[in-house]
mmCIF file of C-alpha atoms and ligand atoms in Angstrom:
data_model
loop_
_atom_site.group_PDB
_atom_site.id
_atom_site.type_symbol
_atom_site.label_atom_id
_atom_site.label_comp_id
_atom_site.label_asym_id
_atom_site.label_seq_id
_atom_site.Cartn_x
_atom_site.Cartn_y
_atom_site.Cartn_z
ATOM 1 C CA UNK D 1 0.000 0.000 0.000
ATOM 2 C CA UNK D 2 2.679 2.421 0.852
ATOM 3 C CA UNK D 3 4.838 1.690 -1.913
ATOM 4 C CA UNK D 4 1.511 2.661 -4.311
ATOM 5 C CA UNK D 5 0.620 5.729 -2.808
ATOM 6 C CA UNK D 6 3.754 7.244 -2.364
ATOM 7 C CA UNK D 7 7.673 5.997 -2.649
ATOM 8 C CA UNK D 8 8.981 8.034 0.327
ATOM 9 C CA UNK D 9 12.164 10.295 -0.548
ATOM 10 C CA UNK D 10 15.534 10.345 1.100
ATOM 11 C CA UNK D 11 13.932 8.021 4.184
ATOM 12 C CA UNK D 12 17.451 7.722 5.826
ATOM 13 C CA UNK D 13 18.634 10.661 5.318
ATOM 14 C CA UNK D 14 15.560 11.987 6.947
ATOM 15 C CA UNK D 15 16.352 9.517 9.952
ATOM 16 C CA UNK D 16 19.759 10.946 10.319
ATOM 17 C CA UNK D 17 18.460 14.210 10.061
ATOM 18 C CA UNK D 18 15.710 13.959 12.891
ATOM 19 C CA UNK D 19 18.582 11.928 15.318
ATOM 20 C CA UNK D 20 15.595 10.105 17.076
ATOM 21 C CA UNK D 21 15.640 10.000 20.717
ATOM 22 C CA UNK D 22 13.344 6.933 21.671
ATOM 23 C CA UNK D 23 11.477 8.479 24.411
ATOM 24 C CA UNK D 24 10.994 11.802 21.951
ATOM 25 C CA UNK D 25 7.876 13.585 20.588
ATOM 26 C CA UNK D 26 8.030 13.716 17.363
ATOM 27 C CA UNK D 27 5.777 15.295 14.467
ATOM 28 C CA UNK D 28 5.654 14.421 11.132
ATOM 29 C CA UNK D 29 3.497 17.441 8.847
ATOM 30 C CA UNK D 30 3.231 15.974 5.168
ATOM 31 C CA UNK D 31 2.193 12.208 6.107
ATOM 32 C CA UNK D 32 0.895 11.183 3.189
ATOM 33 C CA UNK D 33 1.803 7.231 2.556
ATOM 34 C CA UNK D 34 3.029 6.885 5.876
ATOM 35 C CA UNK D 35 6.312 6.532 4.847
ATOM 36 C CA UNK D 36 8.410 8.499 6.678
ATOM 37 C CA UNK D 37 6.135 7.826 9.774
ATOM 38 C CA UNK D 38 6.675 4.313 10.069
ATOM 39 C CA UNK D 39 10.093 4.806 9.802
ATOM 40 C CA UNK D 40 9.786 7.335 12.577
ATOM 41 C CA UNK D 41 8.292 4.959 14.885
ATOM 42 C CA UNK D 42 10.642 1.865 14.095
ATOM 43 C CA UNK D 43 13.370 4.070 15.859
ATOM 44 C CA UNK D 44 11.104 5.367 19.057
ATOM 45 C CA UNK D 45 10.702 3.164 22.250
ATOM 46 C CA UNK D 46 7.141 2.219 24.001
ATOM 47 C CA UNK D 47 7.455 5.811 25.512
ATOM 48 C CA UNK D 48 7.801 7.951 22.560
ATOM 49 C CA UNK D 49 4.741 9.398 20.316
ATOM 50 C CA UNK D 50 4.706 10.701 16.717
ATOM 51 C CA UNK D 51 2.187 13.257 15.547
ATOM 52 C CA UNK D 52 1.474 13.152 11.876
ATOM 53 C CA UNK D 53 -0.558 15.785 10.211
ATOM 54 C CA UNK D 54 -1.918 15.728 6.523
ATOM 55 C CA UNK D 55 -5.009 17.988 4.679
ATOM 56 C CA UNK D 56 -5.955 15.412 2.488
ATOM 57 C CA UNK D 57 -8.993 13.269 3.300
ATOM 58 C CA UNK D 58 -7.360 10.167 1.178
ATOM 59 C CA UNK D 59 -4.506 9.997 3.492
ATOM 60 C CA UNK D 60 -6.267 9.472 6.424
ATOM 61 C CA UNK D 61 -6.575 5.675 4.558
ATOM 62 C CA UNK D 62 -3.136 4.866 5.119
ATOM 63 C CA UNK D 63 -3.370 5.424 9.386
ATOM 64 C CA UNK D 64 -0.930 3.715 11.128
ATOM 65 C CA UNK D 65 -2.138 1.509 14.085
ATOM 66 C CA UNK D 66 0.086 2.009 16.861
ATOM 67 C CA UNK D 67 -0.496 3.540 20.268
ATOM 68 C CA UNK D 68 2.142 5.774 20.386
ATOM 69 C CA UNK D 69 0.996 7.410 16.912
ATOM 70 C CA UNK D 70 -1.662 9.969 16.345
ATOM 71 C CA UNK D 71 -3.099 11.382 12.935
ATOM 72 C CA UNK D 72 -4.705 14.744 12.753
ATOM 73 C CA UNK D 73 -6.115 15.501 9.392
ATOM 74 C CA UNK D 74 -5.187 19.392 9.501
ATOM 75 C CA UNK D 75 -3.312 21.626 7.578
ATOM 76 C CA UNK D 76 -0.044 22.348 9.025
ATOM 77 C CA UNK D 77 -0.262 26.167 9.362
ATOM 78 C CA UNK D 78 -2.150 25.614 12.207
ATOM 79 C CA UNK D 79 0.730 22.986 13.723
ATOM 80 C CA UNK D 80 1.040 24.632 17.328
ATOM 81 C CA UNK D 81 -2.933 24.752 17.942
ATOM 82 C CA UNK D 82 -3.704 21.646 16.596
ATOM 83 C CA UNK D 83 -0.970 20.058 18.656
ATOM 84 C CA UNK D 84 -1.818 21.992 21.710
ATOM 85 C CA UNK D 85 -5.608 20.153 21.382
ATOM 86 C CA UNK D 86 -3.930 16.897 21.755
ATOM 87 C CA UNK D 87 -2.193 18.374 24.975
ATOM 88 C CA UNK D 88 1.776 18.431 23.216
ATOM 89 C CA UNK D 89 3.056 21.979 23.858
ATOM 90 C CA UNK D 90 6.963 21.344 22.562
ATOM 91 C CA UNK D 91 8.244 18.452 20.364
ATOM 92 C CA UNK D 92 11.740 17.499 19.469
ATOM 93 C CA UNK D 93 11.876 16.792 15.966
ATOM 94 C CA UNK D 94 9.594 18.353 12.823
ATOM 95 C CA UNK D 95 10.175 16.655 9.694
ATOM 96 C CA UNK D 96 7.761 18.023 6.522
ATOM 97 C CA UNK D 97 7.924 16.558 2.986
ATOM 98 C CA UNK D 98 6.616 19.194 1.133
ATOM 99 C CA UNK D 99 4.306 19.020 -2.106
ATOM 100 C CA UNK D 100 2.183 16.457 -2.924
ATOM 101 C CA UNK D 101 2.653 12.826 -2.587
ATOM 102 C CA UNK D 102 2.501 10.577 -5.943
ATOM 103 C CA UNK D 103 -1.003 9.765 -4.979
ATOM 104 C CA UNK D 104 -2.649 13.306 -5.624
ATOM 105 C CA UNK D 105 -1.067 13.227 -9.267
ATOM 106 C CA UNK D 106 -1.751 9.207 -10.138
ATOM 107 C CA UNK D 107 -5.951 10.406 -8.382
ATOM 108 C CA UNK D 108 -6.835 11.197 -12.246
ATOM 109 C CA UNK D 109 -9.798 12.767 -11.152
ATOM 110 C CA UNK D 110 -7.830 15.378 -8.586
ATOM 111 C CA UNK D 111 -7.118 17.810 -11.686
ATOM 112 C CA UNK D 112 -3.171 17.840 -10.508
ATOM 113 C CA UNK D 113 -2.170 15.768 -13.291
ATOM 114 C CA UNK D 114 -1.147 16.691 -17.091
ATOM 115 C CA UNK D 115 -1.839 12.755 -18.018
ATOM 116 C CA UNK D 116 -5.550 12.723 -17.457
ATOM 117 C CA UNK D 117 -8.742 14.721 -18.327
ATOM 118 C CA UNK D 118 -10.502 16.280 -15.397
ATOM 119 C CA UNK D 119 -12.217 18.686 -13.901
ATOM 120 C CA UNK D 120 -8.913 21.487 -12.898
ATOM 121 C CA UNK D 121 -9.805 21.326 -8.690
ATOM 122 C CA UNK D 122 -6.246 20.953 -7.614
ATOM 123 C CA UNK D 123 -7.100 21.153 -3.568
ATOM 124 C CA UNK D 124 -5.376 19.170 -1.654
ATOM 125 C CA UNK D 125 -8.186 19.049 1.287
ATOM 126 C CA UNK D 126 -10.389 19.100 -1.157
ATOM 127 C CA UNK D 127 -12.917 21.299 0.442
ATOM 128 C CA UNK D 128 -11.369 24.903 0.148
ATOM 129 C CA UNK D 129 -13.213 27.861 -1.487
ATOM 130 C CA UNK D 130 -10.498 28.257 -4.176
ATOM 131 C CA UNK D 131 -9.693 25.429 -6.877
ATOM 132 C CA UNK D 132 -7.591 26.004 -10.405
ATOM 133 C CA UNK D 133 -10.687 26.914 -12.061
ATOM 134 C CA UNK D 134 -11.391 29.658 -10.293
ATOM 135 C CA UNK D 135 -7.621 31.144 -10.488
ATOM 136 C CA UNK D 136 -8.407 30.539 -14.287
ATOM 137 C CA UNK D 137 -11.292 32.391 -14.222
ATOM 138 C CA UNK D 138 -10.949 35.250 -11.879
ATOM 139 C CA UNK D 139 -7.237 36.177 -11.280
ATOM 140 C CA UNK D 140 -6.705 39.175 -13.595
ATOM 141 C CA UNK D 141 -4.023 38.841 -15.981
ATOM 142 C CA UNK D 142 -1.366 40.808 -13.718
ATOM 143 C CA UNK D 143 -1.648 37.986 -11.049
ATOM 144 C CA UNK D 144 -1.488 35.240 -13.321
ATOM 145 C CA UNK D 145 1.547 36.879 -14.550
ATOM 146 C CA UNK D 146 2.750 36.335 -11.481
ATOM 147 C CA UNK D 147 1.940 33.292 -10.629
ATOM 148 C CA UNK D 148 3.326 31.742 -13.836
ATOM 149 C CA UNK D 149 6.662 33.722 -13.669
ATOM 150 C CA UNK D 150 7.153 32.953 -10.269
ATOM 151 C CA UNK D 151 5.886 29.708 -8.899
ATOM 152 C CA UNK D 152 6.278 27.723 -13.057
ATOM 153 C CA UNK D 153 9.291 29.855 -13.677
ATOM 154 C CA UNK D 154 7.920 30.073 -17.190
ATOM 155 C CA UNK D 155 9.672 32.013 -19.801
ATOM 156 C CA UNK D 156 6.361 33.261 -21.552
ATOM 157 C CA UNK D 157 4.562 33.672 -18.025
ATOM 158 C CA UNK D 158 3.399 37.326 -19.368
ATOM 159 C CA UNK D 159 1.794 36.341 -23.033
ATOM 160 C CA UNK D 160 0.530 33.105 -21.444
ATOM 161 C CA UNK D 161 -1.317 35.086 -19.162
ATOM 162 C CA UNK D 162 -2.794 36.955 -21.917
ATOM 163 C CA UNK D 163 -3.608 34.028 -24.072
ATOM 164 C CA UNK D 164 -5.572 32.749 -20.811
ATOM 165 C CA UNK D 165 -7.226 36.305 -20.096
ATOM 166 C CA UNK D 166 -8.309 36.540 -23.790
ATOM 167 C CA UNK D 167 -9.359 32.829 -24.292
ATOM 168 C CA UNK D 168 -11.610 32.935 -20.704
ATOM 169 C CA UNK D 169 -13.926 35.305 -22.519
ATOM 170 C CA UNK D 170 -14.917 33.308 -25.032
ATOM 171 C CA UNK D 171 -15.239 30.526 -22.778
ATOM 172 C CA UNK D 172 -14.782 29.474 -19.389
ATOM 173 C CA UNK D 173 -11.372 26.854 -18.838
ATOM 174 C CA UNK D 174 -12.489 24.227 -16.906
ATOM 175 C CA UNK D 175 -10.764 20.978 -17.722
ATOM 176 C CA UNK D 176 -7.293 20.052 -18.030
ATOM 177 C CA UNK D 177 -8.021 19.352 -22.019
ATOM 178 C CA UNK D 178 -9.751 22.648 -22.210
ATOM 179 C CA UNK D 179 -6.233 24.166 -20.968
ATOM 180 C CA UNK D 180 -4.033 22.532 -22.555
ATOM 181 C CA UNK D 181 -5.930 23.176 -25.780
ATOM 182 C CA UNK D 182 -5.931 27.342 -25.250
ATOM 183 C CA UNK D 183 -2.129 27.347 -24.130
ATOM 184 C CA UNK D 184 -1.158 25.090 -27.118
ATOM 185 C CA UNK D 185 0.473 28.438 -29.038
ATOM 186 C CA UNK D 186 2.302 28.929 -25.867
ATOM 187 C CA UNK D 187 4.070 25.956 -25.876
ATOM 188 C CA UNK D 188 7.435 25.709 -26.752
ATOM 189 C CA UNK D 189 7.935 22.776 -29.518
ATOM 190 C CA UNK D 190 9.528 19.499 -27.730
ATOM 191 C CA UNK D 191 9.222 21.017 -24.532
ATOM 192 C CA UNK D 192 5.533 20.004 -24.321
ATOM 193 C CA UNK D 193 5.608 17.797 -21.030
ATOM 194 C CA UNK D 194 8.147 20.152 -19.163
ATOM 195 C CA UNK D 195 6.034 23.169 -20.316
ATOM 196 C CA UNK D 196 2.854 21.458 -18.955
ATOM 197 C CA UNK D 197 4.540 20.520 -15.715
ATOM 198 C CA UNK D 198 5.066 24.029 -14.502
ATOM 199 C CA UNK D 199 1.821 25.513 -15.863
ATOM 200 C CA UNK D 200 0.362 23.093 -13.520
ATOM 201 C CA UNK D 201 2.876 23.248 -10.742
ATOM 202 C CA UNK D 202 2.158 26.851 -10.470
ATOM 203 C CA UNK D 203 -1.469 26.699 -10.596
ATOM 204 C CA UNK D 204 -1.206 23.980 -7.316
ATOM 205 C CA UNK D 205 1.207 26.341 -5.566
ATOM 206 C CA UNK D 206 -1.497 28.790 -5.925
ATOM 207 C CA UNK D 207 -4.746 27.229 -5.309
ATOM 208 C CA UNK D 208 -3.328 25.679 -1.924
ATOM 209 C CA UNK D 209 -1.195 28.848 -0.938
ATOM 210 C CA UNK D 210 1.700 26.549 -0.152
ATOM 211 C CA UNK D 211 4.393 28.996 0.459
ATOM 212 C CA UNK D 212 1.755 31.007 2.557
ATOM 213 C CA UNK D 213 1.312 27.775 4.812
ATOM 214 C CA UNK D 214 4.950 27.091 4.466
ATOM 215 C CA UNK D 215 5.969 30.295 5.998
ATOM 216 C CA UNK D 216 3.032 30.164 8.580
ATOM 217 C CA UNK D 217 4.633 26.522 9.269
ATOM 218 C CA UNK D 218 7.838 27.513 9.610
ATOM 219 C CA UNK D 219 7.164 30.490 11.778
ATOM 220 C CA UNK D 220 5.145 28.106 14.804
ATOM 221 C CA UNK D 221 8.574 25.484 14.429
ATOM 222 C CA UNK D 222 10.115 27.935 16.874
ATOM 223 C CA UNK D 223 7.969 27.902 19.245
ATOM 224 C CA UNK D 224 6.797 24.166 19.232
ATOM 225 C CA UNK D 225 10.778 22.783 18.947
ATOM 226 C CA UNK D 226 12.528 22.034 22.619
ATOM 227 C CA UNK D 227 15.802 23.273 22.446
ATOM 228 C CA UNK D 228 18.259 21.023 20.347
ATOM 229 C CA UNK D 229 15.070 19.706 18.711
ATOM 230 C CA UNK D 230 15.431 19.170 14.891
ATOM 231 C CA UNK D 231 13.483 20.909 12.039
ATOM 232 C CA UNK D 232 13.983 18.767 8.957
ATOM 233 C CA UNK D 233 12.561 20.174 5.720
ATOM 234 C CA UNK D 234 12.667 17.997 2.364
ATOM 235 C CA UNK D 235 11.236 20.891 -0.594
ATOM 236 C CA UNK D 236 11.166 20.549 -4.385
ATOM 237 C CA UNK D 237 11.139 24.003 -5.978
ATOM 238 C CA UNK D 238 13.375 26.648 -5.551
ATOM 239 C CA UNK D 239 11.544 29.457 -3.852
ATOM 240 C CA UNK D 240 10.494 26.898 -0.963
ATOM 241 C CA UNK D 241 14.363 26.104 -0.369
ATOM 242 C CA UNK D 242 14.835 29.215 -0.541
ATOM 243 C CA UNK D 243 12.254 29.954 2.517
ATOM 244 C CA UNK D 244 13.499 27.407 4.259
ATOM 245 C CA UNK D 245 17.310 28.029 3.610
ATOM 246 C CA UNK D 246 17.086 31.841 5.063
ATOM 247 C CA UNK D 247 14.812 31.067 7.868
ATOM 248 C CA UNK D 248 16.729 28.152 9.095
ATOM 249 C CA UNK D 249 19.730 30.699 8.908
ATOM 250 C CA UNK D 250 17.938 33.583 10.326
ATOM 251 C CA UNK D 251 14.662 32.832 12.131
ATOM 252 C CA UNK D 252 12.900 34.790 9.139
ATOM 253 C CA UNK D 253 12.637 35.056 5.670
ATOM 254 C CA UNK D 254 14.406 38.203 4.238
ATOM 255 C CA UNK D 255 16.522 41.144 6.039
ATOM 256 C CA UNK D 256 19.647 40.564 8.536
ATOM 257 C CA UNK D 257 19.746 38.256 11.289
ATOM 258 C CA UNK D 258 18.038 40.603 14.304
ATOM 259 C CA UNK D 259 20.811 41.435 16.945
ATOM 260 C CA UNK D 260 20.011 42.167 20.781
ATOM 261 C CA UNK D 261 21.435 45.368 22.606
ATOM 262 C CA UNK D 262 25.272 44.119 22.696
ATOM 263 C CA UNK D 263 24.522 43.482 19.074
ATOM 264 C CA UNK D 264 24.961 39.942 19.608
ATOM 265 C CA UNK D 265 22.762 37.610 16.574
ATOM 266 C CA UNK D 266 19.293 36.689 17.881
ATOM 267 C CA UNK D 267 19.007 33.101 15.953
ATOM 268 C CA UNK D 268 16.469 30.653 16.989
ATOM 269 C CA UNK D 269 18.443 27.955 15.112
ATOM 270 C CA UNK D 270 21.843 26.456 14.286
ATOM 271 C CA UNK D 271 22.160 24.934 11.023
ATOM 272 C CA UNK D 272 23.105 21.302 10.382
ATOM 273 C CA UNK D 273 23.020 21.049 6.635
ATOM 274 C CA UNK D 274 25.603 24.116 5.654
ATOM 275 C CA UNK D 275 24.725 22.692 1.733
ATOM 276 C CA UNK D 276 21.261 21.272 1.320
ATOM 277 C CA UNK D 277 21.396 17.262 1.378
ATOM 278 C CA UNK D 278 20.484 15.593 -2.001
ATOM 279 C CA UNK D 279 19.311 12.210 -2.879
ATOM 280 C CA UNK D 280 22.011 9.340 -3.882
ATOM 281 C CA UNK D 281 23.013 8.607 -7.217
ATOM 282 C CA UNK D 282 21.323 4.731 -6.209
ATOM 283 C CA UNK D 283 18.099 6.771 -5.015
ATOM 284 C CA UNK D 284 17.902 9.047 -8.016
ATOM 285 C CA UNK D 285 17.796 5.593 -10.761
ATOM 286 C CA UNK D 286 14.780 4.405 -9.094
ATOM 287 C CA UNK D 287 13.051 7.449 -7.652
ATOM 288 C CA UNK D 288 12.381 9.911 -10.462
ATOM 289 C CA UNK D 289 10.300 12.384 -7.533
ATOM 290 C CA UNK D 290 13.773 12.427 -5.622
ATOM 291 C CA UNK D 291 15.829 14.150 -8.732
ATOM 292 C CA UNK D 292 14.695 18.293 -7.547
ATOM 293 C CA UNK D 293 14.729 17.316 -3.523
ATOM 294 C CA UNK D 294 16.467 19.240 -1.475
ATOM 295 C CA UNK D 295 16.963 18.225 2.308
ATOM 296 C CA UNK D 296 17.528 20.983 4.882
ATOM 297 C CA UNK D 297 18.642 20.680 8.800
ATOM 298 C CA UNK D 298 18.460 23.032 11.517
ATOM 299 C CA UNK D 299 18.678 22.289 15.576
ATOM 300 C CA UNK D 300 16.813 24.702 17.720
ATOM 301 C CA UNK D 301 19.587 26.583 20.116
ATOM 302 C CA UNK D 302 18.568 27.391 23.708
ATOM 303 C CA UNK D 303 18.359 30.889 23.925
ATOM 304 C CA UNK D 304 16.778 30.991 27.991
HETATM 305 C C1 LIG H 401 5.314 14.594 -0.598
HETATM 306 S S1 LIG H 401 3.891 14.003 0.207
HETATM 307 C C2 LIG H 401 4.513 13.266 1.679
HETATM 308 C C3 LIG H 401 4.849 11.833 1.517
HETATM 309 C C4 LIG H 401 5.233 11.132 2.790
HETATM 310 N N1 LIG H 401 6.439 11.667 3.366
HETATM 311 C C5 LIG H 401 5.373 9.647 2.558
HETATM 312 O O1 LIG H 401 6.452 9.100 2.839
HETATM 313 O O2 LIG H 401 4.421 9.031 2.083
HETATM 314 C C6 LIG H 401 3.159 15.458 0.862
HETATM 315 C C7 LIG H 401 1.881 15.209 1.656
HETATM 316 O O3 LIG H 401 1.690 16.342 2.477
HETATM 317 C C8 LIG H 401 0.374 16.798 2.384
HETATM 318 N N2 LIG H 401 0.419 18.245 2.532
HETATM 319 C C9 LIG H 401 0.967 19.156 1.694
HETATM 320 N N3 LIG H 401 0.829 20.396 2.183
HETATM 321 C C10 LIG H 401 0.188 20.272 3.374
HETATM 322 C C11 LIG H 401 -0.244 21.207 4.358
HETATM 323 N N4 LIG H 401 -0.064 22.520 4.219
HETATM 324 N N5 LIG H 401 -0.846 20.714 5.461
HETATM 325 C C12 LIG H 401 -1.045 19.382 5.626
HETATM 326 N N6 LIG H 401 -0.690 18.459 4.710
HETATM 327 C C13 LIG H 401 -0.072 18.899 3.605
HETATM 328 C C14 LIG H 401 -0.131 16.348 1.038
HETATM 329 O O4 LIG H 401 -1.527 16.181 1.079
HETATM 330 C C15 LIG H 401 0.633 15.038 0.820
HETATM 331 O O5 LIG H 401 -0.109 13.931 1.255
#
């Protein structure tokens, strides 16, 4: 079952990375498959616990049943709350997988996929207010601009926004056919599948404001970690390593590290991974998902 839904990237390195103590609290954000769970709670004793969060109704399927492991199906902006209703105030290790698992793109009916003809939803909880359709139809063309340039790093993002804005009066773009058949000028020749990939991949970013979470995320980690607690963060695009990079350098996302009176560095955390980890060459033959991870490592300092 696990393997199907989702092959889980960089596992031991992720192990390393969290340095499991067995009587530890641990919380894993993006659970997905279970993956990175089970392997979790192969290396904690009958005393420790492991918290696993995930937004997506299908993933509550894969539960693991084990007393010491709890799965709240919540989005992880709201990580220090949601663990404070199950009575956990600090942890000692965070590890989040970021994206979505190989489930949500094989789910042909889910919209994420290029290879399949559905309705263009895109929500990973499936329930939100806002679904690729609706960023189709009602972003104006400035913000799909944006969105393109920035989240698909697409060359074209400006006249592809256009083509969309022009095309959506004629008729509304509701299917993944129905958009790949209005952006067909766009499309550079024998770049098709790439092209495709980060039309979509910016459109998901988008409809579930992942960098918004991420940053929200990131933010509560401070609070939540015991000092020396790990925050292990495995991202695939650029601007979420980027996130993660600065604030696990600086406790915050752009600017200078803050400094106290005696202009001493105020950092919440001291990094473990001075280069972001990568997968092996032995992992990258088999695991096509683990080519654009990157794996970053921080320890919470004690600041009291
Ligand atoms: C890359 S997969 C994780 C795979 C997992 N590590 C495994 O081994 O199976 C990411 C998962 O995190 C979930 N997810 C992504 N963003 C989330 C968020 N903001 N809050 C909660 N879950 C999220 C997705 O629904 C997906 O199931």
């Amino acid at each position: 079952m696990e393997n199907v839904y989702h092959v889980p990237v960089m596992l031991q390195e992720c192990m390393d990375a969290l340095a499991i103590k067995p009587n530890g609290v641990y919380v894993d954000v993006t659970f997905g498959g279970g993956g990175h769970s089970r392997e979790i709670l192969k290396r904690l004793g009958p005393d420790g616990k492991l918290f696993a969060f995930d937004q997506d109704p299908d993933a509550l399927e894969n539960v693991i049943d084990d007393s010491r492991f709890t799965l709240i199906h919540q989005n992880f902006r709201f990580l220090k709350n949601s663990l404070r209703l199950h009575g956990v105030r600090t942890v000692d290790g965070i590890l989040a997988d970021l994206g979505v698992s190989s489930h949500q793109f094989d789910a042909a009916d889910r919209g994420f996929s290029i290879r399949f003809d559905a309705d263009l939803d895109m929500r990973m909880d499936q329930v939100g207010d806002l679904d690729a359709k609706a960023v189709l139809a009602t972003y104006s063309e400035d913000d799909l601009h944006r969105i393109f340039g920035m989240y698909g790093e697409i060359m074209n993002a400006k006249s592809l926004a256009k083509t969309i804005v022009t095309a959506r009066l004629a008729q509304p773009i509701n299917t993944v056919a129905e958009l790949k058949e209005v952006i067909q000028r766009m499309v550079p020749k024998g770049k098709e599948h790439k092209y495709h990939a980060q039309v979509f991949q910016a459109l998901r970013i988008e409809v579930n404001r992942e960098l918004e979470a991420l940053q929200e995320f990131l933010l509560q980690t401070v609070e939540v970690l015991n000092p020396e607690g790990r925050l292990v963060v495995m991202s695939y695009h650029s601007l979420e390593d980027r996130l993660v990079k600065n604030f696990m350098a600086k406790g915050k996302f752009r600017g200078e590290v803050e400094k106290d009176f005696f202009g001493n560095e105020i950092k919440p955390f001291h990094v473990l991974s001075r280069k972001a980890v990568t997968a092996s060459p032995q992992e990258l033959a088999i695991n096509n998902r683990s080519r654009s991870a990157k794996l970053r490592i921080a320890e919470r300092l004690d600041l009291s």
